Amino acid sequence: MFELNANLKQTFEETAKAMRLRLQQKPSVDALRFMVVDRGIGSFRMCQKLDCRGLSSIAQKGRIVGVDGSTNNAGGPFPYSFTLQQALAKVCSSKEEDVVITDAISPLTMKDAITEEEYRDFIKRNLAELEVKAALEALDKFNPRVVLLDGSLVRYKIESAPMWETLKNRALAQDAVLVGVVEGISTNIISSCLEDALELGGFPASDWEILFGLLQVGEILEIVPGLFKEGFRTFFMRSSLDPKPIGIDLLEEQQEYLAEVSNLIFTLTPQDGRGIPLWLDIIDKNVRITDAVMEGLLNTYLGEDYAEFLKPKRERRQM
Amino acid sequence: MQMQVVGLTTPQEVYVASKDRKFRINELLVLEDPYQGNLIGEVVESNSYNRFIPLSIGSSIHDADVLESLKHLGYSISEDEINIAKVKLITEASFPVVTGSSVRLPAFDEVRGHLLKGVREDGLLLGEIKNTEETAATMEDDLKGLCEMFSGGKLYKTKNVPFFLDLRSFQQYPHIGVFGGSGSGKSFGLRVIMEEIMKHGFPALMLDPHYEMEFSESQESSEEKRDFKDNFRKFQIGEHIGVEFLNLSRGDLLALLSAVSPLTEAMSSAIESLHLRGDTYLSFSNRLELLSEALEMGRLRIEQALKQDMEPMEREKYIKMRQLLEEYQNIPLPSVQGIAWRLRRLHNSGLFSHDIKPVKEAMMQGKLAVIQGPIWLLQVFSTYLLSNIYRKRRDYKDGELKGEASGDYFPPFIIATDEAHNFAPKGRDAATKGIITEIAQEGRKYGVFLILATQRPTLLDETVTAQLNTKIIFRTVRASDIGTISEETDIKAEEARRLPYLPSGDAFVSSPLFGRTVAIRVRFPHTRSPHTQNPLDEIQLHRESSEDKLFEAIKPHLPIYAANFARAVEEINRHAGANYEVRTLKAALDTLVEKGKLTRKASPLGDIYQATDI
Ligand SMILES: Nc1ncnc2c1ncn2[C@@H]1O[C@H](COP(=O)(O)OP(=O)(O)OP(=O)(O)O)[C@@H](O)[C@H]1O
Ligand SMILES: [Mg+2]
């Protein structure tokens, strides 16, 4: 057994106490909701699960596409690393082929020498770019009505600006609604508006903290225009029994579809799940590059001797 | 159609996946290993699963809504099904099969050796090997459509690879067990085996306690009319055949009498002293009658009677009585009376008025001799009959070995019986047990082979069971019997689990010749038993009654969701004391759907089974 020394134990206890205190200081749900409305941060609204008719009317306008990406690293310490990336756009249909774009990268094969930091940044941007490419191709191929992207739309704008512009323009032209679905909310829109009213033990509150338990199942909090990043609209939704809501981004130009999109997402989300539309979950499972695949690829193309050479000591220890 | 080796492999076992082909148990596959060449494997487990259903944690009903919505948007989750087969290699590989190796169905020539043993002319054509249609398509033409099958209410020529049991291999693996519960197809199976034996003109003897083994009427529905009028002879004990009292050993006699009704110890010892060498029925029964009269009269009255005047015949009788009384004074009257009563009963059955010559004659002519009688009489009679003909064969063979060409020729032969556990029961004695055990252990040397069928393999003597090299196993429900079968055969756990659900006529053949279990369906017999006037009607009746039972068990648990099979199975088993499993429950439900008793509603979470509203 791990012996807790007295010091450590004390720290744990104090932390727990502080957390409890902080939560106690958090205003009640009613109070928070009042503040949100009172200060003009946003408005609450209930979504509806779509019935067959509702779904058919969306389906008539076009298909539903989901986009997600995945990265896996293998190999040894920098620069012996080998990165495999994959983006998948999957249309909600049983007949069509998916759009899959893969890319393999290694610092050793790059034109210019690169630092570890730069490499990390590069693969981050590269993945965003692959995802945008996949979405673009899906626009061409499937003529969708709604494109669900896994993660905030803002991220694409930041990490893959030129491609993002192309995607956005194409989507607007085709009247395809781009939707970013964010599982872990990391914004501070509400909290920064309530800064003065919330004094939670010296630390500013963050959005997820305020939103926890604030919404009823199927309820959304629509943030007023202008508070979120320029060019986008955002809203939060408790899409399942899970008290942590998800965030949903739209293009400002497409904000008129907010109700349609929120109803659709609520409909496609399992009540007992973690709040993500099942379609995105399915895509997540499909796009994921497993360690077994990586290892297989390395062994096949690098040779087992090199693979062995690159394997971290830690892994070998277990054998 | 693409199939591939996936996952972790060993030299004995691999998994094969396919997106669009459902695997069938026991089918053979070719694994194309780039290093070891083509390997042959057999599917031992087959699963289909949806890659995404495991996502649906907790209440599946809500997820069902979501899936339903996706369906409206054009995506049916069932399309994301993957089929996985566990495949056992039957050609041993020296190292693990390469993952990713492609897999295909074999052409017949690639697996001929695994499907056909021996030459066709020497084979007993029992039926078809299940799930071999594709392979069978590449067979030479004269192996195609060799027999008629009956299933699903239809009669048709087989499209599968034929299953032959090599008669020549009996020398090596002489004895066959046929196991299966009531209605599982044993009698049909035995009938087919005997028909095949008759086709080969191999002498055989069949004990028929059910009076059902008649081979003179061909099946009405069958296309190829064929009967065996000239290939078999039917004998009823007492009517056509019997025992020669003169040739009875003391043991035979004891067995016969006790078969009528068990003998007391006093009776047995009385017989020991009363039965004399050279006794005929007449001499023996006379002795009993006189002794019993003498015991009744008593010494004094006999002496008195002898003092009076009487006919010489009469006098002789009294002298004889006095003599018997002196000789057997210790035997109590009731014993003598008991023996006499039993003997009369045997006599009245006609047993002592005939002999076994006609049976031997039929066998000498290469025919099948069917012996019918009530089971008690069949037991004692066959003790006598089997010992007799086995001795004849043994004497001839031994003589031949010693170079004495003296003995009369008697051919090798096959002995078949249903209800074998009555003839060689475990843990208790039966008249026939000795001779059957002896043949089981030594029959091979003399070309005497056993085919023993029983509903209850667990009740069959272990020594005998151990000698049954080839086992044909039909549907078996009783757990203890499944246990015995698993122990006594090379049947795999997966197959043992399927035993309770085999349709009538389907069987596993476990034979050292094949080195594995082969799943077969027994062909439709050429002839029919006198009981079954119209086999079509009977089959339908039979099926309906078992379906009714199933439906009653399932009814309280409706509706059943495919996604919830596991729980449904548990509940049904608990309430009905049944032994269903998920896969078999599904098959059973589908049958009920076919019959219109249930309706199956497709839902994205899998099917929902509901009672059909009437
Ligand atoms: N090979 C077969 N082809 C078609 N139907 C069959 C086959 N075998 C059995 N059946 C069907 O199953 C029924 C029962 O079979 P069978 O009489 O052989 O059972 P059994 O095992 O001898 O039962 P029991 O132990 O009660 O005598 C048959 O009447 C027939 O309808
Ligand atoms: Mg029977």
Short mmCIF file of C-alpha atoms in Angstrom, two decimals, chain A residues 52 55-56 58-59 64 90 92-94 264 267-272 278-279 281-282 285-286, chain B residues 51-52 55 57-60 62-63 65-70 72-77 79-80:
data_model
loop_
_atom_site.label_atom_id
_atom_site.label_comp_id
_atom_site.label_asym_id
_atom_site.label_seq_id
_atom_site.Cartn_x
_atom_site.Cartn_y
_atom_site.Cartn_z
CA CYS A 52 -40.25 11.51 -38.54
CA LEU A 55 -36.37 14.58 -39.78
CA SER A 56 -37.71 14.07 -43.25
CA ILE A 58 -34.28 18.12 -42.98
CA ALA A 59 -33.40 15.10 -45.05
CA ILE A 64 -26.16 14.91 -42.59
CA LYS A 90 -19.07 10.20 -43.04
CA CYS A 92 -25.49 9.50 -42.73
CA SER A 93 -26.28 6.89 -45.32
CA SER A 94 -25.59 3.25 -45.67
CA LEU A 264 -31.48 17.99 -34.71
CA THR A 267 -32.69 14.28 -31.45
CA LEU A 268 -29.49 12.54 -32.43
CA THR A 269 -28.04 12.42 -28.92
CA PRO A 270 -28.62 9.36 -26.72
CA GLN A 271 -30.23 10.39 -23.48
CA ASP A 272 -27.85 8.29 -21.40
CA LEU A 278 -24.40 9.40 -31.78
CA TRP A 279 -23.36 10.11 -35.33
CA ASP A 281 -19.55 9.02 -31.71
CA ILE A 282 -19.75 6.55 -34.54
CA LYS A 285 -14.88 5.13 -33.42
CA ASN A 286 -14.23 4.88 -37.14
CA ARG B 51 -19.47 -2.23 -34.16
CA PHE B 52 -21.54 0.52 -32.65
CA LEU B 55 -21.99 2.29 -27.44
CA ILE B 57 -24.92 1.80 -22.57
CA GLY B 58 -27.77 1.81 -20.14
CA SER B 59 -31.30 2.20 -21.29
CA SER B 60 -31.37 0.93 -24.79
CA HIS B 62 -33.66 5.85 -25.74
CA ASP B 63 -30.82 4.86 -27.96
CA ASP B 65 -34.99 6.39 -30.67
CA VAL B 66 -31.74 7.92 -31.80
CA LEU B 67 -30.98 5.03 -34.07
CA GLU B 68 -34.47 5.27 -35.46
CA SER B 69 -33.83 8.93 -36.22
CA LEU B 70 -30.58 8.08 -37.98
CA HIS B 72 -34.85 8.38 -41.15
CA LEU B 73 -31.82 10.31 -42.21
CA GLY B 74 -30.66 7.44 -44.38
CA TYR B 75 -28.36 5.39 -42.20
CA SER B 76 -29.23 1.89 -41.07
CA ILE B 77 -26.94 0.71 -38.35
CA GLU B 79 -25.12 -2.22 -42.33
CA ASP B 80 -22.21 -1.81 -40.02
#
